[in-house]
Every structure is written in structure tokens, then in C-alpha cells.
């Protein structure tokens, strides 16, 4: 098991931030788990609400080629899906969320440090809403937790162990050139076939999701045109706008 | 002269290779490729985008003193937030991008003098 060197903190501002600040002195595949995050972050600097949940980040210092990096988002999503799926029929919302129906139950924030065109550190952060029973008012319509959705508290340490084992499994698949994680991201996508609003950080356009591709990209139909995107923001409903849970 | 296909970081280059041993002994020593010009005042180390993406944060301003390895720009690309670090120690001479800007692979971002 790669992800076995674990640091556990009672409280940290953010597990991703801790790894970004300390990756040089930590071993490859180090794991940071915070029982409480005081300044959890989502994509694009958004706040991540932290309750009685699982907040964990892993450090990967392998010299991965930059053009292979998009696939690691699918590796992480497949691992989170596999961890939660035995408890709840969840789906993967490309690129970095796990949803239960239209409510977010887990999010992934991947960050890198790149020096002179080379990957120095890849940090993958997971936030799984586990035992939070009450979300702030602005999130109640768009976030849920395992406890709320299943009706019972879940053991955070068991979930953590399962997540690390699943991540190890799909990361190995990725390193060996396999496609098991891609098949999961494809088969359990919450988006394929859906009409969405796609924001490429310049314009927001209506689009239909045709596929999640093996390279990690999303294939969209915009008007008459089919286009592949590696990045962007997908909105199913206006409710997803603004802060994420 | 032989032609080879060379793959570097996934990119394929076609190169012509001349064997030095086959060249006549009297041939003049092939000149080494000219060394890249040394940065002079007014030039400096250029931090480039490692991939196409969107600038989501600029961490430095002109005049800031940075060390090699300090984060200068955050680039969102491929579902990842990428901290791009300074390739040299020095003073920020130019900031060529702003938040929200889309940049191409290898686009110059910041110049460190």
C-alpha cells in the first residue's frame, strides 16, 4: 500500500495547504488527515464547509508527465466513488465531485507544484461529508452527508482506510496504463446525456454532455459542434452557482 | 547523415544526425551550438506556462523580490490548480498576465531579473 505514511492532526486550516507548505520535507505518498479543517478549500478558492467529516490529502512526488495529469482527477474520483458506493448509490460529477442525486456529498481538490515544466508535487485533497447533520442555510439544498442520506452515523476511520486502499488500487492501474478508473468515471458519470451549462472561464453556454473520455476530458455538444474540454465548470441547475459545499 | 525520430516528453521530433567519426580527419571541428545568450540587465529569467490554462491568481507584483521556488502564478488547467514557481531568484521585472486570462502552453508569465 503506497499511502501508508500518515500524519493525523486534530485541527488544520487545510490539509491541501499543509502539504503545499511541507511537501519538500515529506515522503512520497504521505497522507495528511485532519479531524477538523478550519479553512477547507474547494476549487477556485471557494470555501469548503467542514463538519464531522473526512478531510484528507495525499502527496504524490512521482515524476508524472504533465500531459498525464488530467487522468489523475479520474483516479481520485474513481477512488472516492468506490469508497462511498457501498453505502449509497452515488455518481461522479466531472471533474471533481461525488453527488447523491443533485446534492454534493464529496469533493476533490487537486493541486500541483510545477517548477521548470516539471511536476514537483501533486496534492489530491478529499472532502467527504460523513456525519454532518446540519449544513449552513445556503448549502442545505446542494449538500448532503452520508449520515443524512443513509440515516446513520458512519465510521470515519473505516472510510479513510477504504479510500486510501481504493486510491492505491486505481493509482496503480493508472501507472500501469490501465483503464479501470476511466471505466468507473464513465459508467458512473452523473452528467453523460444531460443538458448543462458549461463555463470555460470565458463564456457560459448551453451544452449536452456526450462523454467522459479516456484522457480525462469531457466531450460536449455545443450547438452543432462537438468539442472536447480539459477544464471548465459544469452547472446542472442554477442552484450549483456560488459557493460549494 | 541519418534521420531519426526522437520522442522527448511525448513530443516527436525529426532530427538529422551526422556521425562525427565518418567525417574526414582534416575536417574542421564542428562548431558547438552557440550557447544561449546570458541574461543581461533588462532581460532575465522567464517563467513560462507549462500548459494551456487560465490564470486564477498572480502572487507577485513588479518590484517584488522572489526566491527560486516561490509561487508566482496559479494556473487552472486540466481540472488542477497548478502553482507555477519562479525558476530564478531575483526581482520581478515584468508581470505579463492577469487574473482570468487564458494562456497558451509556453506563454511567458513573469520575468525575473
Short mmCIF file of C-alpha atoms in Angstrom, two decimals:
data_model
loop_
_atom_site.label_atom_id
_atom_site.label_comp_id
_atom_site.label_asym_id
_atom_site.label_seq_id
_atom_site.Cartn_x
_atom_site.Cartn_y
_atom_site.Cartn_z
CA UNK A 1 0.00 0.00 0.00
CA UNK A 2 1.53 3.28 -1.11
CA UNK A 3 -0.44 5.65 1.05
CA UNK A 4 0.68 4.36 4.43
CA UNK A 5 2.76 7.22 5.88
CA UNK A 6 0.04 9.08 7.70
CA UNK A 7 0.04 12.30 9.70
CA UNK A 8 -3.09 12.89 11.76
CA UNK A 9 -3.93 16.33 13.12
CA UNK A 10 -6.69 17.33 15.50
CA UNK A 11 -7.10 20.51 13.53
CA UNK A 12 -5.54 22.15 10.46
CA UNK A 13 -6.59 25.11 8.33
CA UNK A 14 -6.49 22.88 5.25
CA UNK A 15 -4.89 19.50 4.56
CA UNK A 16 -4.00 20.53 0.99
CA UNK A 17 -2.39 23.72 2.23
CA UNK A 18 -0.35 21.77 4.78
CA UNK A 19 1.05 19.56 2.02
CA UNK A 20 1.73 22.53 -0.24
CA UNK A 21 3.76 24.13 2.52
CA UNK A 22 5.58 20.96 3.59
CA UNK A 23 5.89 18.70 0.56
CA UNK A 24 9.66 19.10 0.36
CA UNK A 25 10.24 17.51 3.75
CA UNK A 26 7.60 14.80 3.47
CA UNK A 27 7.99 11.39 1.80
CA UNK A 28 6.31 10.46 -1.45
CA UNK A 29 2.73 9.18 -0.84
CA UNK A 30 2.42 10.90 2.55
CA UNK A 31 -1.14 11.21 3.84
CA UNK A 32 -2.47 14.09 5.94
CA UNK A 33 -5.70 13.67 7.84
CA UNK A 34 -7.26 16.50 9.85
CA UNK A 35 -10.09 15.71 12.25
CA UNK A 36 -11.14 19.30 11.77
CA UNK A 37 -10.43 21.77 8.97
CA UNK A 38 -10.80 25.41 9.87
CA UNK A 39 -10.27 26.81 6.37
CA UNK A 40 -11.12 23.99 3.97
CA UNK A 41 -10.97 24.96 0.32
CA UNK A 42 -12.71 23.86 -2.84
CA UNK A 43 -11.80 24.56 -6.42
CA UNK A 44 -11.08 28.13 -7.50
CA UNK A 45 -10.57 29.35 -3.94
CA UNK A 46 -14.08 28.51 -2.81
CA UNK A 47 -14.67 27.70 0.82
CA UNK A 48 -15.32 24.10 1.76
CA UNK A 49 -17.66 23.66 4.71
CA UNK A 50 -16.11 21.30 7.24
CA UNK A 51 -18.09 19.46 9.87
CA UNK A 52 -17.73 15.99 11.41
CA UNK A 53 -16.33 14.72 8.15
CA UNK A 54 -13.34 13.17 6.43
CA UNK A 55 -10.73 15.70 5.30
CA UNK A 56 -7.67 14.05 3.86
CA UNK A 57 -4.94 14.87 1.35
CA UNK A 58 -2.27 12.75 -0.25
CA UNK A 59 1.10 13.79 -1.66
CA UNK A 60 2.46 12.28 -4.86
CA UNK A 61 6.01 13.17 -5.84
CA UNK A 62 6.39 10.78 -8.78
CA UNK A 63 7.72 12.46 -11.93
CA UNK A 64 4.45 12.12 -13.83
CA UNK A 65 4.37 13.62 -17.33
CA UNK A 66 2.29 16.81 -17.33
CA UNK A 67 0.05 15.56 -20.12
CA UNK A 68 -0.94 12.55 -17.99
CA UNK A 69 -2.13 14.70 -15.09
CA UNK A 70 -5.77 15.06 -16.20
CA UNK A 71 -6.21 11.34 -15.71
CA UNK A 72 -5.32 11.63 -12.03
CA UNK A 73 -8.56 13.57 -11.49
CA UNK A 74 -10.42 10.49 -12.70
CA UNK A 75 -8.24 8.25 -10.50
CA UNK A 76 -9.26 10.29 -7.46
CA UNK A 77 -12.91 10.41 -8.47
CA UNK A 78 -13.00 6.64 -9.02
CA UNK A 79 -11.44 6.04 -5.58
CA UNK A 80 -13.95 8.31 -3.84
CA UNK A 81 -16.86 6.76 -5.74
CA UNK A 82 -15.71 3.23 -4.88
CA UNK A 83 -15.43 4.21 -1.21
CA UNK A 84 -18.90 5.72 -0.91
CA UNK A 85 -20.77 3.48 -3.33
CA UNK A 86 -21.23 0.52 -0.92
CA UNK A 87 -23.18 2.85 1.36
CA UNK A 88 -25.04 4.95 -1.16
CA UNK A 89 -25.71 4.88 -4.94
CA UNK A 90 -23.64 7.97 -5.75
CA UNK A 91 -22.36 9.26 -9.09
CA UNK A 92 -19.35 11.23 -10.33
CA UNK A 93 -19.93 14.81 -11.46
CA UNK A 94 -16.99 15.66 -13.74
CA UNK A 95 -14.44 16.69 -12.87
CA UNK A 96 -14.21 16.59 -9.11
CA UNK A 97 -17.42 15.94 -7.23
CA UNK A 98 -19.33 12.96 -5.94
CA UNK A 99 -23.07 13.55 -5.87
CA UNK A 100 -26.07 11.84 -4.35
CA UNK A 101 -28.90 12.82 -6.68
CA UNK A 102 -28.29 16.53 -7.16
CA UNK A 103 -26.57 17.05 -3.82
CA UNK A 104 -22.84 17.08 -3.35
CA UNK A 105 -21.51 14.53 -0.86
CA UNK A 106 -17.79 14.70 -1.60
CA UNK A 107 -15.37 16.93 -3.43
CA UNK A 108 -11.83 16.58 -4.65
CA UNK A 109 -9.30 19.38 -4.99
CA UNK A 110 -6.17 18.52 -6.96
CA UNK A 111 -3.25 20.92 -6.91
CA UNK A 112 0.25 20.76 -8.25
CA UNK A 113 3.56 22.49 -7.87
CA UNK A 114 5.35 22.82 -11.20
CA UNK A 115 8.94 24.00 -11.49
CA UNK A 116 10.63 24.49 -14.86
CA UNK A 117 7.97 22.49 -16.71
CA UNK A 118 8.30 19.52 -14.34
CA UNK A 119 5.86 18.20 -11.78
CA UNK A 120 7.34 18.56 -8.32
CA UNK A 121 4.27 17.67 -6.25
CA UNK A 122 0.74 16.51 -6.93
CA UNK A 123 -1.60 17.00 -4.00
CA UNK A 124 -5.03 15.41 -4.06
CA UNK A 125 -7.43 16.52 -1.34
CA UNK A 126 -10.65 14.71 -0.49
CA UNK A 127 -13.53 16.13 1.48
CA UNK A 128 -16.24 13.58 2.19
CA UNK A 129 -19.30 14.78 4.08
CA UNK A 130 -19.70 11.96 6.59
CA UNK A 131 -21.50 12.79 9.82
CA UNK A 132 -22.53 16.39 9.38
CA UNK A 133 -26.24 16.65 10.14
CA UNK A 134 -26.73 20.36 9.61
CA UNK A 135 -25.26 22.47 6.86
CA UNK A 136 -25.30 26.26 6.72
CA UNK A 137 -28.59 27.50 5.24
CA UNK A 138 -27.03 28.35 1.85
CA UNK A 139 -25.83 24.76 1.43
CA UNK A 140 -28.83 22.73 2.58
CA UNK A 141 -30.24 22.49 -0.95
CA UNK A 142 -26.96 21.47 -2.55
CA UNK A 143 -25.06 19.41 0.01
CA UNK A 144 -25.70 16.25 1.94
CA UNK A 145 -23.73 13.83 4.10
CA UNK A 146 -23.53 10.08 4.41
CA UNK A 147 -25.29 10.27 7.79
CA UNK A 148 -28.14 12.35 6.36
CA UNK A 149 -28.52 10.20 3.27
CA UNK A 150 -28.21 6.80 4.96
CA UNK A 151 -29.88 7.71 8.25
CA UNK A 152 -26.96 6.61 10.41
CA UNK A 153 -23.55 7.77 11.52
CA UNK A 154 -20.61 6.28 9.66
CA UNK A 155 -17.16 5.39 10.95
CA UNK A 156 -14.70 7.95 9.57
CA UNK A 157 -11.59 5.81 10.10
CA UNK A 158 -13.08 2.87 8.18
CA UNK A 159 -13.95 5.21 5.31
CA UNK A 160 -10.44 6.65 5.39
CA UNK A 161 -8.87 3.20 5.20
CA UNK A 162 -11.16 2.21 2.31
CA UNK A 163 -10.40 5.48 0.48
CA UNK A 164 -6.63 5.01 0.77
CA UNK A 165 -6.85 1.39 -0.41
CA UNK A 166 -9.06 2.36 -3.35
CA UNK A 167 -6.76 5.23 -4.25
CA UNK A 168 -3.77 2.88 -4.13
CA UNK A 169 -5.61 0.45 -6.41
CA UNK A 170 -6.64 2.98 -9.07
CA UNK A 171 -3.35 4.86 -8.92
CA UNK A 172 -1.53 1.61 -9.64
CA UNK A 173 -3.97 0.98 -12.51
CA UNK A 174 -3.10 4.46 -13.85
CA UNK A 175 0.67 3.91 -13.54
CA UNK A 176 0.36 0.58 -15.34
CA UNK A 177 -1.58 2.14 -18.19
CA UNK A 178 -4.88 0.51 -17.23
CA UNK A 179 -8.32 1.94 -17.74
CA UNK A 180 -10.35 0.59 -14.83
CA UNK A 181 -10.61 4.05 -13.26
CA UNK A 182 -11.67 5.55 -16.59
CA UNK A 183 -14.41 2.96 -16.95
CA UNK A 184 -15.72 3.85 -13.49
CA UNK A 185 -15.66 7.59 -14.23
CA UNK A 186 -17.54 6.89 -17.44
CA UNK A 187 -20.03 4.29 -16.19
CA UNK A 188 -20.98 6.26 -13.08
CA UNK A 189 -20.97 9.76 -14.50
CA UNK A 190 -23.86 11.92 -13.34
CA UNK A 191 -23.53 14.03 -16.48
CA UNK A 192 -23.47 11.88 -19.62
CA UNK A 193 -26.58 12.61 -21.69
CA UNK A 194 -27.51 15.67 -19.60
CA UNK A 195 -28.18 19.20 -20.79
CA UNK A 196 -25.88 21.51 -18.83
CA UNK A 197 -24.44 24.97 -18.72
CA UNK A 198 -20.73 24.91 -19.49
CA UNK A 199 -18.42 27.71 -18.44
CA UNK A 200 -14.93 27.62 -19.94
CA UNK A 201 -13.97 30.61 -17.72
CA UNK A 202 -14.74 32.95 -20.61
CA UNK A 203 -18.32 32.26 -21.62
CA UNK A 204 -21.27 30.29 -20.29
CA UNK A 205 -23.01 28.19 -22.91
CA UNK A 206 -25.71 25.55 -23.05
CA UNK A 207 -24.26 22.17 -23.91
CA UNK A 208 -25.06 18.49 -23.92
CA UNK A 209 -22.60 16.11 -22.28
CA UNK A 210 -21.77 13.32 -24.73
CA UNK A 211 -18.96 11.50 -22.97
CA UNK A 212 -16.18 11.42 -20.41
CA UNK A 213 -13.12 10.44 -22.43
CA UNK A 214 -10.21 8.18 -21.58
CA UNK A 215 -7.80 11.14 -21.44
CA UNK A 216 -9.85 12.72 -18.66
CA UNK A 217 -11.55 15.28 -20.89
CA UNK A 218 -15.27 15.86 -21.33
CA UNK A 219 -16.90 15.72 -24.77
CA UNK A 220 -19.66 18.27 -25.27
CA UNK A 221 -22.11 19.10 -27.99
CA UNK A 222 -22.49 22.86 -28.22
CA UNK A 223 -24.96 23.80 -30.92
CA UNK A 224 -23.93 21.78 -33.96
CA UNK A 225 -20.37 21.41 -32.77
CA UNK A 226 -18.73 18.62 -30.78
CA UNK A 227 -15.82 19.76 -28.66
CA UNK A 228 -13.53 18.22 -26.09
CA UNK A 229 -12.61 20.22 -22.98
CA UNK A 230 -9.99 19.53 -20.35
CA UNK A 231 -11.21 22.13 -17.90
CA UNK A 232 -14.27 24.14 -17.12
CA UNK A 233 -17.26 24.39 -14.89
CA UNK A 234 -20.43 22.36 -15.38
CA UNK A 235 -23.70 23.58 -13.97
CA UNK A 236 -26.77 21.41 -13.95
CA UNK A 237 -29.02 23.89 -12.26
CA UNK A 238 -28.65 27.44 -11.12
CA UNK A 239 -28.52 26.06 -7.58
CA UNK A 240 -24.93 24.98 -8.17
CA UNK A 241 -23.77 28.53 -8.65
CA UNK A 242 -21.75 30.25 -5.99
CA UNK A 243 -20.14 28.60 -3.04
CA UNK A 244 -19.73 24.87 -2.99
CA UNK A 245 -20.15 22.57 -0.05
CA UNK B 1 23.55 11.90 -42.49
CA UNK B 2 20.83 9.86 -40.84
CA UNK B 3 17.32 10.94 -39.98
CA UNK B 4 15.87 9.87 -36.66
CA UNK B 5 12.52 10.32 -34.99
CA UNK B 6 13.11 11.43 -31.42
CA UNK B 7 10.46 11.46 -28.70
CA UNK B 8 11.02 13.98 -25.89
CA UNK B 9 8.38 14.36 -23.20
CA UNK B 10 5.82 12.83 -25.54
CA UNK B 11 6.64 15.17 -28.44
CA UNK B 12 8.05 13.67 -31.59
CA UNK B 13 10.90 15.49 -33.29
CA UNK B 14 12.51 14.55 -36.59
CA UNK B 15 16.26 15.17 -36.38
CA UNK B 16 19.13 14.74 -38.81
CA UNK B 17 22.24 13.24 -37.22
CA UNK B 18 25.69 13.41 -38.72
CA UNK B 19 28.31 10.99 -37.48
CA UNK B 20 31.45 12.85 -36.45
CA UNK B 21 33.62 9.70 -36.85
CA UNK B 22 32.67 9.43 -40.51
CA UNK B 23 33.76 12.99 -41.17
CA UNK B 24 37.21 13.31 -42.77
CA UNK B 25 40.02 13.73 -40.24
CA UNK B 26 41.00 17.02 -41.79
CA UNK B 27 37.54 18.45 -41.44
CA UNK B 28 37.36 21.41 -39.14
CA UNK B 29 35.99 20.65 -35.69
CA UNK B 30 32.28 21.18 -35.87
CA UNK B 31 31.37 24.33 -34.06
CA UNK B 32 29.44 23.81 -30.90
CA UNK B 33 25.93 25.17 -30.96
CA UNK B 34 26.01 28.74 -29.80
CA UNK B 35 25.39 28.99 -26.09
CA UNK B 36 22.09 30.60 -25.18
CA UNK B 37 22.62 34.29 -24.56
CA UNK B 38 23.20 35.09 -20.94
CA UNK B 39 20.52 37.18 -19.36
CA UNK B 40 21.52 40.79 -19.39
CA UNK B 41 20.04 43.65 -17.48
CA UNK B 42 16.61 44.18 -18.96
CA UNK B 43 16.16 40.51 -19.84
CA UNK B 44 16.11 37.90 -17.12
CA UNK B 45 14.57 34.51 -16.37
CA UNK B 46 11.20 33.99 -17.99
CA UNK B 47 8.73 31.84 -16.08
CA UNK B 48 6.56 30.13 -18.70
CA UNK B 49 3.19 28.38 -18.61
CA UNK B 50 3.75 24.61 -18.55
CA UNK B 51 0.38 24.03 -20.20
CA UNK B 52 -2.57 25.88 -21.67
CA UNK B 53 -4.92 27.16 -18.99
CA UNK B 54 -6.44 30.05 -17.09
CA UNK B 55 -4.60 32.29 -14.65
CA UNK B 56 -6.54 32.19 -11.40
CA UNK B 57 -4.06 34.03 -9.21
CA UNK B 58 -0.99 36.22 -9.63
CA UNK B 59 1.11 36.13 -6.48
CA UNK B 60 3.75 38.74 -7.34
CA UNK B 61 4.00 42.35 -8.42
CA UNK B 62 6.69 44.22 -10.28
CA UNK B 63 9.49 45.01 -7.83
CA UNK B 64 8.82 42.05 -5.53
CA UNK B 65 11.89 40.08 -4.53
CA UNK B 66 11.44 36.36 -5.10
CA UNK B 67 13.48 33.28 -4.41
CA UNK B 68 13.77 30.32 -6.74
CA UNK B 69 10.82 28.06 -5.90
CA UNK B 70 8.46 30.83 -4.75
CA UNK B 71 4.97 30.58 -6.26
CA UNK B 72 4.47 33.37 -8.80
CA UNK B 73 1.27 32.37 -10.60
CA UNK B 74 -1.56 29.86 -10.09
CA UNK B 75 -2.79 28.34 -13.34
CA UNK B 76 -6.01 26.34 -13.55
CA UNK B 77 -5.76 23.69 -16.21
CA UNK B 78 -6.92 20.18 -16.69
CA UNK B 79 -9.01 20.26 -13.52
CA UNK B 80 -5.92 21.06 -11.49
CA UNK B 81 -4.77 24.17 -9.74
CA UNK B 82 -1.11 24.46 -10.61
CA UNK B 83 1.33 26.54 -8.60
CA UNK B 84 3.93 27.81 -11.03
CA UNK B 85 7.15 28.62 -9.21
CA UNK B 86 9.94 31.02 -10.01
CA UNK B 87 12.82 29.46 -11.89
CA UNK B 88 15.26 32.05 -10.53
CA UNK B 89 15.95 34.29 -7.56
CA UNK B 90 15.75 38.00 -8.19
CA UNK B 91 13.37 40.89 -8.61
CA UNK B 92 10.14 40.70 -10.57
CA UNK B 93 10.75 42.83 -13.66
CA UNK B 94 7.54 42.19 -15.52
CA UNK B 95 4.21 40.50 -14.86
CA UNK B 96 2.78 39.60 -18.26
CA UNK B 97 -0.55 38.07 -17.21
CA UNK B 98 -3.52 38.95 -15.10
CA UNK B 99 -6.17 37.01 -13.22
CA UNK B 100 -8.78 35.47 -15.52
CA UNK B 101 -6.50 35.48 -18.56
CA UNK B 102 -6.23 32.40 -20.76
CA UNK B 103 -2.69 31.48 -21.68
CA UNK B 104 -1.16 29.07 -24.16
CA UNK B 105 1.41 26.43 -23.34
CA UNK B 106 4.84 28.09 -23.01
CA UNK B 107 3.38 31.59 -22.78
CA UNK B 108 5.68 33.88 -20.76
CA UNK B 109 4.11 34.73 -17.39
CA UNK B 110 6.63 36.59 -15.30
CA UNK B 111 10.14 37.88 -15.90
CA UNK B 112 12.62 37.75 -13.04
CA UNK B 113 15.67 39.97 -13.34
#
